[in-house]
């Protein structure tokens, strides 16, 4: 293991550096806050010759993902990034290219979805891609962002997978936060991830082929879909292999989930992405007060590592699944998946609470975590628990008051 | 005039190569398919078609393809950006990764008029703006054919579609004019732009031969008589295509280096209704009573068009 250079990077820069160290050859791009810094950085590197290949300014995310997919099908290493409305705008293309089975890494910088329009983060954007057949890795730190991009290509390009990998990081909280990031030298990166050589047939004159042909009949459709499902499931094994190799080369290890003070925990917060840092800090403070709290952080979300999650949560009395997303009329999106993974366990938690918080970038503080503990302790507390309290109500009322004043004046 | 000389003079000169095998799932007498067949003859077998959702999507139904070259089904609005990705990837591999020139592909988009005028229009305009090196083949059957013949922006005034039927209140059926895609594309100055007709195989072949030698966006709009949607017998396809040209309804032309040239000119234009009366989609203009006003409008538009060039 060689020494790695420690650099202060924002989450966005870390993503760009990940792409650079992966030796990406093609970046079709479209700007959107808070992701833009990533593609701007890559544009510069292609323009000044640091990276070899092509950066193409596209006209929309629908076009961008389409170009990314077809370039992948033509045998180059592809990177692209998006966020929020961009993900929704590109959704048709995302389903299309996962079906094409073309490897690439996509970085999503999470931002809440309109309406109302906002710039700040939550996870409804990334959760909307949950079922389209992508691999999803969720990053808590800038280091994880960099590392997951590198690992992402190993997973995406594995012949047993051949699917896009999406690396998620939170807008603002991580995208614009500078943290120390260890960056290996290029040779070491190349040892872990050699330059791209497509493992599946790609478009070129000597190899005519029809791809993504129409199908008739549910059985044929199902055959293709089941292959996609299998490929996606294979990615868990590939993730674990890539993680082992990654540790060998760079000394950092990543499991599909991360346990934080979990062993003896009576209360467990299930979280993902940058807010997990807040959760960890809350755990330490709660423990100082004698409350045995712990945290389970989700990293690999697709394929869903149900076994790893259930094994981590089984045996703990009270679990709160904190979703920074909202399916109106239902609740948190990850909650039912986690409950399902535990259903057949005899030692499943006696209480699994769904918590909705952090919507549109709404912060989560120690009081919020305390409120969750109190809610878990109440015998007949309902689920979900919305992290939206008196002070939130009064701040909104103040805005309404202003709106009314304006109305009265006009 | 800068256009190079025509390589084909007689039908016999046409390239013997067939890049599309017969027996596809498309309708008998599909004019667009005949246009594509003729065009591909000129382009050779080293091509990749990025296909937009539409009738031609059924060219390749798993596990079959009638094509000698490659095929990628995309989406209704994403065929052009898909072509961008393929083009870029081939360029990258040839420039940096030692891919031999002989592995290069002619990247072709095959899309219907609905895709071209409507849902895929923005992405196409963007690709012309980027100067994408590709060939665009729009088969214009003047409606959303694959979904059962609904109005597209290319549906002509006075035609009936499933979503603009002729009724007592709206006798004409389609009450708005066909979008002028040729002029819109021309405004962006593509490397080459032409309209073609399956009834004019020599003209069509010469245009593809010309386009093949050029780089950049090369755009074709192919008049595509559609027996299923227009309502005529498959065997009449060539006749209908001929009438479209002979009545002057469909101008056969090309744009190259700033100039528009009509490459096939009807010597004496037949009345438009000779074309209209043969098709069910215009039936309401003649039965149960003749809609002189609408027929007159259609004729006037044709006359106004040609007056500019006479
Ligand atoms: C995003 C999207 N919307 C709608 C459709 C349904 N659709 C499939 S083909 C088609 C019509 C295409 O019309 P056109 O481009 O004129 O080609 P044609 O069917 O006439 O060959 C439509 C509307 C689709 N595939 N994708
Ligand atoms: S509906 Fe018309 S355009 Fe479509 S395949 Fe049939 S004949 Fe061709």
XYZ file of C-alpha atoms and ligand atoms in Angstrom:
754
model
C 0.000 0.000 0.000
C 1.497 3.305 -1.102
C 0.983 6.585 0.670
C -2.023 8.540 -0.417
C -2.159 12.279 -0.706
C -4.495 14.027 1.713
C -6.392 16.866 0.044
C -9.233 19.073 1.220
C -12.128 18.474 -1.170
C -15.822 19.187 -1.330
C -18.100 16.222 -1.955
C -18.482 17.389 -5.538
C -14.742 17.659 -6.083
C -14.294 14.257 -4.497
C -16.743 12.841 -7.048
C -14.843 14.513 -9.892
C -11.561 13.185 -8.555
C -13.064 9.726 -8.353
C -13.989 9.945 -12.025
C -10.546 11.262 -12.873
C -8.750 8.500 -11.010
C -11.055 5.983 -12.695
C -9.786 7.240 -16.046
C -13.229 8.024 -17.413
C -13.302 8.556 -21.149
C -16.709 10.054 -21.729
C -18.838 12.512 -19.793
C -22.140 13.704 -21.249
C -23.362 16.460 -18.966
C -26.160 18.819 -18.063
C -25.946 21.321 -15.204
C -28.116 21.294 -12.103
C -27.519 22.662 -8.629
C -25.971 21.250 -6.468
C -24.213 18.911 -8.873
C -22.789 21.366 -11.399
C -19.358 21.672 -9.761
C -18.710 18.031 -10.661
C -19.226 18.406 -14.395
C -17.523 21.808 -14.453
C -14.451 20.260 -12.911
C -14.467 17.396 -15.405
C -15.073 19.783 -18.319
C -11.904 21.620 -17.366
C -9.895 18.421 -17.110
C -11.017 17.263 -20.541
C -10.407 20.718 -21.987
C -6.843 20.987 -20.677
C -5.898 17.433 -21.585
C -5.728 16.063 -18.037
C -8.349 13.543 -19.088
C -8.373 11.823 -22.462
C -11.711 11.411 -24.140
C -14.683 13.648 -24.605
C -16.959 15.885 -22.591
C -20.238 16.587 -24.367
C -22.628 19.322 -23.292
C -26.058 17.753 -23.669
C -29.460 19.368 -23.977
C -31.269 17.628 -21.114
C -30.867 14.783 -18.683
C -33.110 12.633 -20.844
C -30.560 13.100 -23.615
C -27.611 12.895 -21.268
C -28.486 9.490 -19.834
C -29.315 8.228 -23.304
C -25.907 9.296 -24.625
C -24.238 7.861 -21.543
C -25.913 4.515 -22.129
C -25.235 4.275 -25.823
C -21.591 5.279 -25.316
C -21.335 2.549 -22.697
C -22.780 0.132 -25.233
C -20.072 1.277 -27.653
C -17.236 0.442 -25.279
C -15.994 3.481 -23.372
C -15.856 4.188 -19.639
C -18.666 6.623 -18.933
C -19.330 8.968 -16.048
C -22.157 11.386 -15.527
C -23.856 13.238 -12.716
C -27.237 14.675 -11.930
C -29.653 15.636 -9.218
C -33.304 16.051 -8.358
C -35.351 17.322 -11.318
C -32.616 16.043 -13.596
C -33.130 12.508 -12.353
C -36.875 12.803 -12.909
C -36.385 14.313 -16.345
C -34.043 11.477 -17.251
C -36.137 8.715 -15.709
C -37.228 7.158 -18.984
C -33.609 7.002 -20.069
C -32.528 5.485 -16.763
C -34.928 2.587 -17.183
C -33.795 2.266 -20.786
C -30.074 2.090 -20.121
C -30.311 -0.306 -17.208
C -32.131 -2.564 -19.665
C -29.313 -2.079 -22.152
C -27.058 -3.389 -19.393
C -24.343 -0.821 -19.910
C -21.872 -0.171 -17.118
C -21.130 3.382 -15.940
C -21.051 5.427 -12.771
C -23.650 8.117 -12.161
C -23.301 10.473 -9.232
C -26.501 11.880 -7.838
C -26.229 14.866 -5.574
C -29.465 14.610 -3.663
C -31.849 17.505 -3.764
C -35.528 17.562 -2.863
C -38.079 17.433 -5.657
C -40.528 20.112 -6.707
C -43.238 21.123 -5.936
C -42.353 23.329 -4.101
C -39.078 23.926 -5.854
C -36.049 24.114 -3.584
C -32.303 23.548 -3.783
C -31.827 21.739 -0.524
C -31.470 18.021 -0.087
C -33.574 15.037 0.693
C -33.736 11.599 -0.839
C -36.897 11.516 -2.908
C -34.786 12.000 -6.025
C -32.525 9.019 -5.465
C -35.399 6.899 -4.163
C -37.236 7.500 -7.424
C -34.503 5.446 -9.122
C -34.932 2.641 -6.615
C -36.773 0.314 -8.969
C -35.091 1.027 -12.276
C -32.331 -1.508 -11.902
C -29.385 0.673 -10.893
C -26.887 -0.277 -8.239
C -27.032 2.342 -5.477
C -24.246 3.304 -3.091
C -24.886 6.023 -0.507
C -21.986 8.105 0.787
C -21.689 9.778 4.171
C -18.335 11.504 3.708
C -16.296 13.025 0.902
C -13.879 10.118 1.247
C -16.707 7.663 0.689
C -17.768 9.613 -2.376
C -14.317 9.298 -3.909
C -13.938 5.662 -2.924
C -17.406 4.629 -4.082
C -16.845 6.091 -7.535
C -13.727 3.953 -7.929
C -15.408 0.887 -6.451
C -18.478 1.678 -8.539
C -16.675 0.965 -11.785
C -15.436 -2.364 -10.479
C -19.011 -3.359 -9.700
C -20.620 -1.847 -12.806
C -18.155 -3.446 -15.200
C -18.180 -6.891 -13.634
C -19.466 -9.283 -16.331
C -21.941 -10.680 -13.796
C -23.442 -7.221 -13.342
C -23.089 -4.877 -16.369
C -25.299 -2.201 -14.879
C -24.962 1.473 -14.033
C -23.889 2.247 -10.471
C -25.329 5.334 -8.851
C -23.335 6.952 -6.048
C -25.432 9.243 -3.908
C -24.290 12.167 -1.810
C -26.290 14.897 -0.115
C -26.525 18.285 -1.752
C -25.056 21.171 0.293
C -24.362 19.131 3.446
C -21.758 17.108 1.542
C -21.551 18.535 -1.958
C -20.229 21.856 -0.689
C -18.510 20.721 2.505
C -14.761 20.378 2.411
C -13.277 17.392 4.137
C -9.870 15.750 3.991
C -9.828 13.094 1.274
C -7.057 10.584 0.674
C -6.301 10.245 -3.027
C -4.071 7.450 -4.283
C -1.579 8.036 -7.049
C -2.690 7.139 -10.521
C -0.668 3.957 -10.792
C -2.191 2.565 -7.623
C -5.668 3.520 -8.828
C -4.932 1.747 -12.111
C -3.916 -1.409 -10.235
C -7.247 -1.458 -8.487
C -9.167 -0.407 -11.583
C -7.392 -1.062 -14.901
C -8.233 1.025 -17.958
C -11.522 0.040 -19.472
C -11.900 -3.035 -21.574
C -15.521 -3.938 -22.190
C -16.376 -7.472 -21.166
C -19.550 -7.603 -23.204
C -19.936 -7.119 -26.993
C -19.891 -3.461 -27.992
C -20.885 -1.681 -31.194
C -18.277 -1.672 -33.939
C -18.320 -2.548 -37.621
C -16.943 -6.080 -37.340
C -19.647 -7.015 -34.864
C -23.127 -6.128 -36.072
C -25.757 -6.784 -33.451
C -29.269 -5.809 -32.542
C -29.652 -4.537 -29.021
C -32.761 -3.761 -27.041
C -35.039 -5.318 -29.658
C -38.748 -5.306 -29.013
C -40.231 -8.412 -27.421
C -43.606 -9.987 -27.780
C -45.088 -11.917 -24.946
C -44.705 -11.716 -21.227
C -42.453 -14.747 -21.005
C -39.726 -13.183 -23.139
C -40.065 -9.906 -21.307
C -39.850 -11.730 -17.999
C -36.704 -13.564 -19.099
C -34.928 -10.287 -19.728
C -36.233 -8.751 -16.528
C -35.180 -11.715 -14.434
C -31.692 -11.517 -15.918
C -31.615 -7.880 -14.880
C -32.758 -8.821 -11.405
C -30.092 -11.502 -11.186
C -27.420 -9.088 -12.391
C -28.490 -6.562 -9.805
C -28.450 -9.165 -7.050
C -24.990 -10.300 -8.180
C -23.769 -6.825 -7.419
C -23.837 -7.503 -3.671
C -21.160 -10.165 -4.078
C -19.244 -7.853 -6.419
C -19.526 -5.035 -3.914
C -18.031 -7.228 -1.223
C -15.216 -8.380 -3.511
C -14.475 -4.843 -4.604
C -14.489 -3.767 -0.944
C -11.932 -6.448 -0.029
C -9.668 -5.447 -2.882
C -10.140 -1.824 -2.059
C -8.973 -2.443 1.495
C -5.956 -4.317 0.185
C -4.909 -1.415 -2.013
C -6.011 1.574 -0.004
C -6.547 0.399 3.577
C -10.197 1.418 3.883
C -12.893 -1.185 4.204
C -16.567 -0.819 3.377
C -19.299 -3.267 4.223
C -22.742 -2.974 2.677
C -23.850 -1.516 6.015
C -21.889 0.172 8.794
C -22.554 -0.515 12.429
C -21.905 2.310 14.902
C -22.040 1.428 18.606
C -24.468 -1.254 17.692
C -23.433 -4.273 19.769
C -25.197 -3.421 23.004
C -27.585 -0.827 21.586
C -31.166 -0.817 22.825
C -32.154 1.974 20.488
C -30.962 1.902 16.902
C -31.217 4.676 14.326
C -31.153 3.467 10.735
C -29.777 6.221 8.526
C -27.893 6.904 5.357
C -25.782 9.627 3.716
C -24.427 12.745 5.412
C -27.040 12.935 8.144
C -25.632 9.689 9.482
C -22.821 11.880 10.846
C -25.402 13.803 12.863
C -26.885 10.500 13.985
C -23.497 9.252 15.143
C -22.882 12.414 17.111
C -26.311 12.037 18.733
C -25.503 8.421 19.621
C -22.352 9.517 21.454
C -24.250 12.198 23.385
C -27.085 9.827 24.276
C -24.565 7.312 25.530
C -23.078 10.001 27.783
C -26.561 10.313 29.292
C -26.624 6.579 29.836
C -28.960 5.812 26.919
C -27.705 2.836 24.960
C -28.108 4.133 21.440
C -26.502 2.872 18.259
C -26.731 3.462 14.533
C -26.889 1.389 11.402
C -25.796 3.203 8.280
C -26.957 1.984 4.907
C -24.333 2.090 2.166
C -25.454 -0.393 -0.448
C -29.134 0.219 -1.059
C -29.557 -1.562 -4.405
C -29.239 -4.454 -4.467
C -30.946 -4.387 -1.096
C -28.659 -6.165 1.395
C -31.604 -7.545 3.354
C -29.588 -10.225 5.086
C -26.874 -7.834 6.278
C -29.482 -5.358 7.481
C -31.616 -7.935 9.250
C -28.602 -9.507 10.933
C -27.470 -6.113 12.167
C -30.891 -5.135 13.514
C -32.124 -8.443 14.902
C -31.807 -8.709 18.647
C -32.098 -4.963 19.256
C -35.201 -3.843 21.083
C -36.117 -0.595 19.396
C -35.322 0.565 15.922
C -36.100 3.888 14.241
C -35.801 3.941 10.464
C -35.137 7.556 9.532
C -36.274 8.327 6.012
C -35.265 11.647 4.491
C -37.960 11.156 1.924
C -41.707 10.973 1.862
C -44.125 8.860 -0.101
C -47.286 10.871 0.590
C -50.067 8.676 1.844
C -47.610 5.966 2.812
C -44.608 7.350 4.705
C -40.921 6.574 4.509
C -39.718 4.689 1.464
C -36.991 2.546 3.014
C -39.056 1.643 6.063
C -41.149 -1.168 4.543
C -38.063 -2.691 2.961
C -36.288 -2.841 6.291
C -39.325 -4.194 8.090
C -39.661 -6.863 5.400
C -36.071 -7.945 5.820
C -36.760 -8.596 9.517
C -40.169 -10.198 9.232
C -39.035 -13.808 9.396
C -36.560 -13.236 12.226
C -37.708 -14.509 15.584
C -35.468 -12.050 17.368
C -36.720 -9.092 15.384
C -37.004 -5.779 17.249
C -40.108 -5.384 19.364
C -40.645 -1.940 17.876
C -39.686 -0.560 14.473
C -40.615 3.074 14.093
C -40.769 4.965 10.851
C -39.396 8.500 11.108
C -39.702 11.165 8.441
C -37.179 13.963 8.726
C -34.702 16.120 6.895
C -37.125 16.965 4.109
C -35.943 19.757 1.829
C -32.743 20.061 3.828
C -34.441 20.527 7.176
C -31.744 19.980 9.739
C -31.819 17.279 12.377
C -30.536 18.168 15.795
C -30.000 16.407 19.111
C -33.536 17.258 20.203
C -34.881 15.426 17.187
C -32.967 12.295 18.117
C -34.199 12.644 21.686
C -37.749 12.958 20.390
C -37.262 9.696 18.513
C -36.053 7.937 21.678
C -39.053 9.263 23.604
C -41.393 8.175 20.874
C -39.864 4.698 20.847
C -40.433 4.507 24.601
C -44.104 5.483 24.493
C -46.192 2.327 24.620
C -48.866 3.350 22.092
C -47.035 5.830 19.881
C -48.077 5.886 16.272
C -45.909 5.556 13.208
C -44.607 7.437 11.292
C -43.139 10.118 13.458
C -42.711 13.384 11.573
C -39.786 15.489 12.724
C -41.770 18.664 12.538
C -42.301 20.417 15.844
C -43.750 23.531 17.412
C -40.915 25.777 16.328
C -41.277 24.586 12.732
C -44.973 25.355 12.872
C -44.405 28.829 14.240
C -41.724 29.638 11.676
C -44.118 28.623 8.914
C -46.886 30.663 10.512
C -44.639 33.689 10.426
C -44.235 33.268 6.654
C -47.962 32.890 6.226
C -48.444 36.046 8.190
C -46.208 37.899 5.712
C -48.102 36.399 2.782
C -51.357 37.580 4.276
C -50.000 41.083 4.837
C -49.034 41.300 1.180
C -52.474 40.106 0.199
C -54.072 42.773 2.359
C -51.954 45.490 0.775
C -52.702 44.572 -2.807
C -24.643 25.112 -57.822
C -22.266 23.101 -55.700
C -23.992 19.724 -55.665
C -21.815 17.023 -57.120
C -22.936 15.106 -60.162
C -25.436 12.353 -59.743
C -23.888 8.909 -59.557
C -27.099 7.141 -60.534
C -28.926 7.785 -63.780
C -31.031 4.645 -64.179
C -32.703 2.148 -61.873
C -30.165 -0.370 -63.076
C -27.401 1.748 -61.513
C -28.767 1.341 -58.008
C -26.612 -0.534 -55.595
C -27.470 -4.256 -55.594
C -26.807 -4.545 -51.858
C -29.808 -5.168 -49.607
C -29.185 -4.209 -45.996
C -32.745 -5.046 -44.925
C -34.006 -8.557 -45.482
C -37.650 -8.863 -46.526
C -40.318 -10.259 -44.268
C -40.349 -7.805 -41.384
C -43.289 -7.135 -39.104
C -44.107 -3.850 -40.854
C -47.227 -3.504 -43.008
C -47.229 -4.592 -46.621
C -46.806 -1.566 -48.850
C -45.137 0.590 -46.222
C -43.660 3.512 -48.128
C -41.256 4.470 -45.373
C -39.690 1.028 -45.309
C -39.117 1.200 -49.058
C -37.415 4.546 -48.568
C -35.164 3.171 -45.851
C -34.340 0.102 -47.937
C -33.227 2.270 -50.836
C -31.255 4.583 -48.596
C -29.371 1.815 -46.829
C -28.320 0.379 -50.187
C -26.093 3.409 -50.579
C -24.691 3.487 -47.076
C -23.126 0.031 -46.928
C -23.413 -2.434 -44.096
C -21.286 -0.696 -41.491
C -24.088 1.211 -39.852
C -25.864 1.411 -36.564
C -29.483 2.471 -36.438
C -30.675 4.257 -33.320
C -34.389 3.776 -33.496
C -37.105 5.890 -31.911
C -40.340 4.247 -30.748
C -42.697 3.962 -33.683
C -43.690 1.549 -36.403
C -40.101 0.772 -37.343
C -39.371 -0.458 -33.853
C -40.940 -3.676 -35.044
C -38.106 -4.158 -37.535
C -36.200 -5.978 -34.840
C -38.321 -8.221 -32.648
C -36.313 -10.552 -30.445
C -34.577 -12.768 -31.555
C -34.707 -11.450 -35.131
C -33.192 -8.578 -37.013
C -33.581 -8.035 -40.748
C -30.520 -5.778 -40.818
C -26.993 -6.428 -41.940
C -25.811 -3.645 -39.675
C -26.459 -2.908 -36.001
C -29.583 -1.785 -34.245
C -30.316 -0.055 -30.963
C -33.858 0.611 -29.900
C -33.907 3.739 -27.758
C -37.071 5.631 -26.742
C -39.484 7.847 -28.605
C -37.538 11.016 -27.793
C -34.039 9.680 -27.263
C -32.788 8.257 -30.543
C -30.688 11.281 -31.457
C -28.856 11.594 -28.131
C -28.253 7.850 -28.334
C -26.624 8.482 -31.702
C -24.512 11.159 -30.005
C -23.230 8.670 -27.435
C -22.355 6.080 -30.070
C -20.627 8.658 -32.273
C -18.665 10.071 -29.360
C -17.636 6.627 -28.141
C -16.417 5.533 -31.569
C -14.456 8.767 -31.945
C -12.883 8.317 -28.526
C -11.911 4.733 -29.249
C -10.440 5.603 -32.642
C -8.547 8.586 -31.312
C -7.230 7.231 -28.030
C -7.737 3.499 -27.870
C -6.447 2.284 -31.191
C -9.768 1.269 -32.718
C -9.139 0.866 -36.416
C -10.899 3.136 -38.883
C -12.494 0.138 -40.535
C -14.428 -0.485 -37.321
C -16.177 2.868 -37.668
C -19.939 2.996 -38.145
C -22.347 5.227 -39.993
C -24.615 6.326 -37.185
C -28.199 6.594 -38.403
C -31.340 7.687 -36.629
C -34.578 6.158 -37.837
C -37.575 7.975 -36.417
C -41.138 8.730 -37.404
C -42.585 12.169 -37.973
C -44.129 12.234 -34.516
C -40.826 11.595 -32.874
C -39.073 14.014 -35.251
C -41.535 16.910 -35.014
C -42.716 16.471 -31.472
C -41.148 14.519 -28.618
C -37.655 14.178 -30.084
C -37.508 17.596 -31.671
C -35.612 19.455 -28.971
C -32.933 16.799 -28.736
C -32.584 16.774 -32.537
C -32.210 20.527 -32.728
C -29.541 20.274 -30.028
C -27.644 17.622 -31.980
C -27.688 19.726 -35.164
C -26.404 22.591 -33.049
C -23.563 20.394 -31.807
C -22.811 19.412 -35.371
C -23.322 15.724 -34.657
C -21.962 13.602 -37.471
C -24.934 11.395 -38.276
C -27.685 10.632 -40.753
C -31.267 11.235 -39.724
C -33.971 9.340 -41.570
C -37.461 10.560 -40.740
C -40.166 8.453 -42.326
C -43.111 10.780 -42.553
C -46.414 8.963 -42.445
C -47.986 12.148 -41.161
C -49.290 10.795 -37.844
C -48.482 8.648 -34.849
C -48.776 5.427 -36.785
C -47.699 2.840 -34.288
C -50.283 3.883 -31.740
C -53.064 3.748 -34.305
C -52.827 6.973 -36.304
C -53.304 9.964 -34.068
C -52.438 13.589 -34.890
C -48.756 14.513 -35.018
C -47.358 17.923 -35.903
C -46.833 16.501 -39.385
C -50.496 15.626 -39.951
C -51.750 17.754 -42.842
C -54.664 20.163 -42.756
C -57.860 18.448 -43.823
C -56.787 14.911 -42.898
C -58.712 12.847 -40.386
C -56.777 11.165 -37.613
C -58.031 9.232 -34.608
C -57.629 12.332 -32.455
C -58.755 14.857 -35.071
C -61.734 13.105 -36.574
C -64.041 14.860 -38.983
C -67.350 15.731 -37.300
C -70.232 18.056 -38.020
C -68.562 20.621 -35.798
C -65.047 20.089 -37.128
C -65.600 19.076 -40.696
C -62.008 19.392 -41.854
C -60.684 16.914 -39.298
C -57.196 18.326 -38.763
C -57.643 22.082 -38.648
C -54.014 23.105 -38.294
C -51.207 22.985 -40.814
C -48.392 20.512 -41.052
C -45.244 21.749 -39.370
C -42.554 22.682 -41.848
C -39.760 20.499 -40.521
C -37.614 21.056 -43.598
C -37.501 24.820 -43.015
C -36.959 24.410 -39.292
C -34.046 22.047 -39.791
C -32.718 24.251 -42.573
C -32.604 27.229 -40.217
C -29.891 25.383 -38.311
C -27.834 24.848 -41.457
C -27.184 21.123 -41.308
C -24.487 19.717 -43.586
C -27.148 18.243 -45.817
C -30.923 18.151 -45.861
C -33.256 16.533 -48.367
C -36.753 15.272 -48.850
C -37.047 11.948 -50.610
C -39.789 9.738 -51.944
C -39.803 5.971 -52.421
C -41.325 6.714 -55.813
C -38.162 8.548 -56.853
C -35.523 5.883 -56.226
C -32.826 7.416 -58.387
C -33.193 10.808 -56.784
C -33.261 9.196 -53.351
C -30.200 7.099 -54.048
C -28.223 10.020 -55.374
C -29.063 11.993 -52.276
C -27.882 9.225 -49.970
C -24.758 8.790 -52.071
C -24.091 12.511 -51.682
C -24.819 12.551 -47.959
C -22.529 9.591 -47.396
C -19.535 11.627 -48.491
C -20.305 14.480 -46.102
C -19.744 14.964 -42.383
C -22.063 16.523 -39.831
C -25.828 16.406 -39.494
C -27.398 14.974 -42.629
C -31.160 14.969 -42.552
C -33.741 13.167 -44.633
C -37.488 13.494 -44.626
C -39.016 10.602 -46.509
C -42.582 10.892 -47.757
C -44.022 7.630 -46.466
C -47.370 6.576 -47.859
C -48.956 4.437 -45.207
C -51.679 2.076 -46.444
C -52.802 1.320 -42.887
C -53.150 4.877 -41.649
C -53.952 6.699 -44.875
C -56.441 4.102 -46.039
C -55.443 2.665 -49.401
C -54.484 -0.752 -50.722
C -50.846 -1.776 -50.111
C -50.358 -2.336 -53.828
C -51.215 1.316 -54.473
C -48.300 2.636 -52.433
C -46.167 3.659 -55.405
C -49.102 5.337 -57.112
C -49.968 7.343 -54.024
C -46.327 8.324 -53.637
C -46.273 9.388 -57.285
C -49.425 11.462 -56.854
C -47.916 13.209 -53.841
C -45.066 14.355 -56.071
C -47.117 14.991 -59.214
C -49.688 17.134 -57.424
C -46.857 19.134 -55.877
C -48.106 18.340 -52.386
C -44.771 16.790 -51.536
C -41.850 18.834 -52.906
C -38.772 16.752 -53.589
C -35.792 18.916 -52.794
C -32.450 19.277 -51.174
C -30.595 21.864 -49.180
C -26.844 22.017 -49.473
C -24.425 24.840 -48.772
C -27.143 27.425 -48.333
C -29.174 26.607 -51.437
C -32.451 24.805 -51.896
C -32.930 22.936 -55.156
C -36.021 21.039 -56.252
C -34.504 17.874 -57.600
C -37.736 16.462 -59.017
C -40.202 18.980 -60.383
C -43.721 18.090 -61.448
C -43.906 19.489 -64.965
C -47.579 20.225 -64.875
C -49.036 19.844 -61.415
C -52.077 17.622 -61.102
C -54.927 18.975 -58.948
C -54.343 18.172 -55.260
C -57.603 16.290 -55.033
C -56.187 13.582 -57.286
C -53.984 12.710 -54.317
C -56.628 13.300 -51.669
C -59.463 11.329 -53.203
C -57.506 8.077 -53.133
C -57.194 7.972 -49.354
C -59.627 7.240 -46.583
C -58.136 9.913 -44.327
C -59.435 12.535 -46.779
C -62.679 10.737 -47.574
C -64.753 13.235 -45.580
C -63.678 15.970 -48.008
C -65.698 14.249 -50.739
C -68.441 12.297 -48.949
C -71.229 12.700 -47.928
C -70.782 16.153 -49.453
C -67.871 17.849 -51.069
C -65.979 20.303 -48.837
C -64.897 22.755 -51.494
C -63.631 25.208 -48.941
C -61.170 22.730 -47.406
C -60.068 21.248 -50.729
C -59.590 24.771 -52.024
C -57.424 25.658 -49.025
C -55.245 22.638 -49.624
C -54.862 23.501 -53.302
C -54.096 27.106 -52.455
C -51.300 26.099 -50.114
C -49.737 23.930 -52.790
C -49.993 26.733 -55.341
C -48.615 29.317 -52.919
C -45.663 27.063 -52.220
C -44.711 26.587 -55.861
C -45.329 30.210 -56.771
C -42.236 31.058 -54.714
C -40.142 29.013 -57.103
C -41.759 29.809 -60.427
C -42.457 8.785 -24.054
C -43.403 8.032 -24.891
N -44.653 8.474 -25.078
C -45.501 7.788 -25.846
C -45.112 6.635 -26.440
C -46.106 5.849 -27.254
N -45.764 5.814 -28.650
C -45.087 4.786 -29.207
S -44.875 4.923 -30.821
C -45.754 6.359 -30.842
C -46.034 7.060 -32.115
C -44.815 7.395 -32.857
O -45.189 8.176 -33.934
P -44.164 8.506 -35.088
O -42.912 9.036 -34.518
O -44.848 9.334 -36.091
O -43.782 7.086 -35.702
P -44.817 6.024 -36.312
O -45.506 5.385 -35.186
O -45.732 6.758 -37.187
O -43.944 5.064 -36.999
C -46.173 6.715 -29.579
C -46.958 7.912 -29.280
C -43.798 6.180 -26.204
N -43.318 5.060 -26.704
N -42.974 6.905 -25.440
S -48.687 1.827 -40.125
Fe -47.983 2.836 -41.979
S -45.934 3.606 -41.506
Fe -46.463 2.092 -39.964
S -45.586 0.188 -40.734
Fe -47.710 0.267 -41.404
S -47.600 1.207 -43.396
Fe -45.647 1.620 -42.428
